[in-house]
């Protein structure tokens, strides 16, 4: 009798242990348990931790509540401005209602993936190429709304949708590169023209200052010469204006003197001129001594002295080379003396 009681107790304990093991379930922190009893959904969602179900009667399904990252395959489409592009994206979503995620849709992951591809194709056809390249935030918001509208009834919430990459044809890439290059060249020309305008204003101001102080122009010339001569490998040529020599020549002439008009070629001697003055035997008057040119007002002292010294030397060399020897007087035969008051006969001109 006692042995039978012990065997029955052991059998009961073993049965309880087996029942407990069959009924015990553990739900993780990021999961929720949904129980179906005899095929009917029980609205009570099992929270994370240890829980029990009825063996052979209840079926519990665990639903992951974490955010799921799902890449959307690249979709090829034509934009509103007739450009063929290839766009791929990524979708971030999570389950907020575990019973609906199991009851309302067969596979909520596959459903979200197909809805994302369809919405991406639709958004490509409604957008321009410039919007796909530069206004992606607005497109992301529109794509998120298009996917989230049917997903709410499935117990799924779309957290974020991002367009990852936009692939363009090679011909379109070259066209865009040429457009960008032309735009940059235009901006460079505008900047260069603005710089030229500012530089011209500054140069005009500098020219005004130099016009009030003529010595400043000479100093600027000397600075340029110093800058060029610093390399020691260049030949420096300084042009000397002829107008400056003429100015100095006029400055050294008396104030009341009038320059003689130039004689026209082929014109004869003026009336009343003695015949002796028209012959070839006429003596040449020695050149008049020309003194150094007077200093021009407003010129730098050093430049004026150098020009005066050079002018003095040039005139001295010309005077030495141009002064001819005085010709000897021609002796007349004794019987051919001209009468008193008559002009002597002119000498025959040299052929």
XYZ file of C-alpha atoms in Angstrom:
351
model
C 0.000 0.000 0.000
C 2.727 2.400 0.929
C 4.702 1.490 -2.139
C 1.722 2.229 -4.361
C 1.291 5.643 -2.731
C 4.967 6.434 -3.279
C 4.784 5.403 -6.929
C 1.633 7.489 -7.438
C 3.231 10.521 -5.825
C 6.317 10.193 -7.968
C 4.165 9.887 -11.063
C 2.199 12.998 -10.092
C 5.363 14.980 -9.492
C 6.781 13.837 -12.822
C 3.575 14.799 -14.587
C 3.604 18.232 -12.985
C 7.194 18.710 -14.034
C 6.456 17.721 -17.592
C 3.410 20.027 -17.645
C 5.415 22.919 -16.280
C 8.137 22.356 -18.816
C 5.591 22.248 -21.656
C 3.726 25.336 -20.426
C 6.720 27.529 -19.527
C 7.779 30.260 -21.977
C 10.368 33.067 -21.771
C 9.823 36.347 -23.651
C 12.894 38.540 -24.241
C 13.017 42.250 -23.535
C 12.739 43.327 -27.208
C 9.911 40.851 -27.957
C 6.208 40.551 -27.281
C 4.232 37.291 -27.055
C 0.929 36.803 -28.935
C -1.115 33.754 -27.867
C -3.585 31.863 -30.035
C -5.904 29.513 -28.065
C -7.511 26.935 -30.229
C -6.831 29.189 -33.214
C -8.417 32.286 -31.697
C -6.376 35.377 -30.924
C -6.136 36.360 -27.291
C -5.795 40.124 -27.012
C -3.626 39.834 -23.964
C -0.041 40.369 -25.092
C 2.577 38.598 -23.015
C 5.166 40.999 -21.676
C 8.892 40.246 -21.438
C 9.815 37.652 -18.801
C 8.534 34.225 -17.683
C 5.021 33.225 -18.721
C 2.880 30.054 -18.922
C 0.515 28.785 -21.564
C -1.755 25.775 -21.801
C 0.148 22.968 -23.511
C -1.412 21.521 -26.650
C -4.084 24.244 -26.564
C -2.247 27.538 -26.745
C 0.251 28.627 -29.384
C 2.456 31.628 -28.657
C 4.224 33.670 -31.366
C 7.013 36.086 -30.501
C 7.185 39.372 -32.398
C 10.387 41.450 -32.595
C 9.795 45.075 -31.608
C 13.213 46.406 -32.654
C 13.773 48.862 -35.509
C 14.416 46.987 -38.737
C 16.738 48.349 -41.430
C 15.651 47.211 -44.863
C 17.480 48.188 -48.077
C 15.276 48.898 -51.056
C 16.636 47.427 -54.322
C 17.662 49.956 -56.972
C 14.710 51.017 -59.117
C 15.097 52.365 -62.645
C 12.640 54.947 -63.854
C 12.120 58.080 -65.961
C 11.839 61.438 -64.256
C 9.328 64.116 -65.119
C 11.884 65.841 -67.376
C 12.501 62.574 -69.314
C 15.825 61.516 -67.805
C 16.469 57.843 -67.105
C 17.834 57.325 -63.575
C 18.467 54.462 -61.200
C 17.658 55.123 -57.537
C 18.033 52.986 -54.426
C 16.939 53.732 -50.861
C 16.773 52.365 -47.314
C 13.748 52.052 -44.983
C 13.737 52.086 -41.171
C 10.581 50.671 -39.522
C 9.409 48.830 -36.401
C 6.329 46.996 -35.148
C 4.107 48.924 -32.753
C 1.121 46.539 -32.658
C 2.153 42.885 -32.412
C -1.333 41.270 -32.885
C -2.032 43.291 -36.049
C 1.412 42.520 -37.446
C 0.524 38.803 -37.246
C -3.165 38.922 -38.149
C -3.543 41.748 -40.694
C -0.682 40.781 -43.025
C 0.966 37.467 -43.806
C 4.566 38.716 -43.802
C 4.907 42.332 -42.775
C 8.619 42.491 -43.794
C 7.904 41.421 -47.353
C 4.874 43.738 -47.508
C 6.935 46.761 -46.404
C 9.652 45.900 -48.936
C 7.216 45.728 -51.859
C 5.453 48.913 -50.785
C 8.805 50.724 -50.578
C 9.795 49.679 -54.117
C 6.428 50.759 -55.533
C 6.548 54.117 -53.751
C 10.110 54.720 -54.919
C 9.136 54.182 -58.556
C 6.199 56.540 -58.112
C 8.294 59.273 -56.541
C 10.845 59.044 -59.374
C 8.182 59.644 -62.009
C 6.784 62.671 -60.160
C 10.110 64.431 -59.584
C 12.633 66.293 -61.707
C 16.297 65.414 -61.943
C 17.298 68.534 -60.021
C 14.983 67.523 -57.155
C 16.523 64.054 -56.982
C 20.012 65.553 -56.795
C 19.537 68.594 -54.573
C 16.147 68.397 -52.831
C 16.260 64.934 -51.305
C 14.807 65.943 -47.939
C 11.458 66.762 -49.499
C 11.484 63.551 -51.507
C 12.324 61.531 -48.395
C 9.343 62.992 -46.580
C 7.006 62.227 -49.470
C 8.334 58.688 -49.771
C 7.875 58.128 -46.029
C 4.241 59.244 -46.191
C 3.530 56.986 -49.157
C 4.904 53.908 -47.349
C 3.521 54.740 -43.915
C -0.114 55.126 -45.003
C -0.860 51.396 -45.594
C 1.679 50.223 -43.030
C -0.217 51.750 -40.112
C -3.016 49.192 -40.509
C -0.440 46.395 -40.351
C 0.805 47.516 -36.944
C 4.053 48.812 -38.493
C 5.428 52.326 -38.117
C 7.857 53.812 -40.692
C 10.506 55.770 -38.827
C 12.605 57.041 -41.716
C 13.215 56.662 -45.447
C 16.432 57.799 -47.144
C 17.429 57.883 -50.807
C 20.965 56.516 -50.943
C 22.212 56.934 -54.484
C 21.085 58.301 -57.851
C 22.834 56.771 -60.859
C 22.876 58.805 -64.091
C 23.838 57.844 -67.645
C 27.356 58.738 -68.769
C 26.091 61.195 -71.407
C 24.104 63.040 -68.749
C 27.146 63.183 -66.473
C 29.245 64.754 -69.238
C 26.510 67.296 -69.989
C 26.258 68.270 -66.344
C 30.044 68.573 -66.127
C 30.092 70.946 -69.105
C 27.282 72.987 -67.585
C 29.122 73.281 -64.267
C 32.329 74.240 -66.062
C 30.554 76.952 -68.052
C 28.950 78.331 -64.900
C 32.283 78.461 -63.082
C 33.910 80.179 -66.074
C 31.130 82.759 -66.097
C 31.625 83.498 -62.413
C 35.390 83.723 -62.917
C 34.919 86.290 -65.684
C 32.565 88.343 -63.539
C 35.054 88.320 -60.665
C 37.888 89.264 -63.024
C 35.877 92.147 -64.479
C 35.043 93.380 -60.979
C 38.723 93.260 -60.067
C 39.626 95.227 -63.212
C 37.015 97.862 -62.325
C 38.378 98.278 -58.810
C 41.957 98.385 -60.090
C 41.054 101.039 -62.693
C 39.529 103.226 -59.974
C 42.659 102.936 -57.875
C 44.875 103.668 -60.899
C 42.796 106.741 -61.706
C 43.282 108.002 -58.147
C 47.032 107.323 -58.395
C 47.228 109.165 -61.723
C 45.488 112.162 -60.169
C 47.995 112.246 -57.325
C 50.946 111.945 -59.737
C 49.585 114.735 -61.927
C 49.706 117.086 -58.927
C 53.243 115.978 -58.039
C 55.323 115.374 -61.203
C 58.270 114.120 -59.143
C 56.156 111.145 -58.073
C 56.114 109.854 -61.649
C 59.917 109.987 -61.762
C 60.128 108.120 -58.454
C 57.757 105.481 -59.778
C 59.932 105.091 -62.866
C 63.009 104.620 -60.696
C 61.202 102.008 -58.615
C 60.318 100.115 -61.791
C 63.931 100.258 -62.962
C 65.127 98.928 -59.598
C 62.592 96.087 -59.717
C 63.648 95.088 -63.243
C 67.361 95.396 -62.534
C 67.151 93.173 -59.436
C 67.207 90.030 -61.597
C 70.561 90.995 -63.202
C 69.738 89.014 -66.318
C 67.761 91.539 -68.361
C 68.674 94.322 -70.760
C 66.920 97.509 -69.732
C 65.991 99.962 -72.511
C 64.804 103.406 -71.414
C 63.168 105.390 -74.260
C 64.088 109.074 -74.248
C 61.310 111.251 -75.722
C 62.348 113.768 -78.401
C 59.607 116.107 -77.226
C 61.550 116.587 -74.005
C 64.600 117.856 -75.923
C 62.431 120.227 -77.938
C 60.879 121.493 -74.760
C 64.293 122.195 -73.271
C 65.436 123.871 -76.486
C 62.444 126.186 -76.471
C 62.992 126.908 -72.792
C 66.564 128.132 -73.374
C 65.591 130.549 -76.239
C 64.963 134.256 -75.390
C 61.434 135.222 -74.665
C 61.097 137.736 -77.610
C 62.901 135.705 -80.294
C 60.825 134.399 -83.167
C 61.949 131.269 -84.978
C 62.839 131.820 -88.675
C 60.391 130.269 -91.124
C 61.836 127.338 -93.039
C 62.830 128.070 -96.678
C 60.852 126.189 -99.248
C 62.889 124.099 -101.720
C 63.395 125.679 -105.154
C 62.685 129.210 -103.971
C 65.161 131.860 -105.035
C 66.831 134.449 -102.817
C 64.694 137.342 -101.570
C 64.617 140.575 -103.551
C 67.366 143.096 -102.766
C 69.822 140.431 -101.742
C 73.342 141.205 -103.031
C 74.692 138.839 -105.627
C 77.685 138.084 -103.456
C 75.359 136.617 -100.855
C 73.919 134.131 -103.371
C 77.203 132.758 -104.642
C 78.989 129.704 -103.475
C 81.954 131.745 -102.331
C 79.943 133.381 -99.546
C 81.425 132.878 -96.177
C 79.545 130.919 -93.583
C 78.982 132.626 -90.303
C 80.231 130.752 -87.313
C 77.472 129.012 -85.369
C 76.067 130.830 -82.471
C 77.061 129.454 -79.137
C 74.218 127.673 -77.476
C 74.262 127.499 -73.775
C 72.894 124.767 -71.577
C 69.106 124.499 -71.464
C 67.326 126.123 -68.657
C 65.808 123.905 -66.034
C 62.202 123.114 -66.798
C 59.877 124.095 -64.003
C 58.449 121.197 -62.100
C 61.077 118.642 -63.239
C 63.126 116.746 -60.739
C 66.494 118.345 -60.008
C 68.600 115.280 -60.738
C 66.922 114.566 -64.078
C 67.251 118.202 -65.224
C 70.944 118.369 -64.441
C 71.641 115.104 -66.289
C 69.695 116.233 -69.358
C 71.415 119.649 -69.349
C 74.868 118.074 -69.224
C 74.023 115.682 -72.077
C 72.558 118.487 -74.163
C 75.658 120.665 -73.581
C 77.965 117.896 -74.751
C 75.856 117.141 -77.850
C 75.814 120.797 -78.917
C 79.573 121.087 -78.390
C 80.186 118.066 -80.636
C 77.884 119.477 -83.327
C 79.666 122.842 -83.214
C 83.046 121.181 -83.626
C 81.950 119.060 -86.599
C 79.811 121.677 -88.420
C 82.118 124.761 -88.300
C 83.938 124.980 -91.770
C 87.151 126.919 -92.501
C 86.727 130.549 -93.689
C 87.148 130.756 -97.516
C 89.837 132.994 -99.013
C 88.718 136.108 -100.967
C 88.990 135.824 -104.790
C 91.385 138.217 -106.527
C 89.909 140.208 -109.409
C 91.924 141.104 -112.579
C 93.129 144.731 -112.688
C 91.084 145.766 -115.742
C 87.811 144.297 -114.500
C 87.177 146.368 -111.461
C 83.494 147.175 -111.235
C 82.512 150.813 -111.194
C 81.702 152.521 -108.007
C 78.235 151.636 -106.745
C 77.884 148.635 -109.054
C 77.489 145.169 -107.641
C 80.344 142.803 -108.370
C 79.574 139.988 -110.815
C 78.399 136.805 -109.244
C 80.752 133.836 -109.274
C 79.841 130.974 -111.563
C 78.058 128.296 -109.646
C 79.591 124.872 -109.475
C 77.985 122.378 -111.727
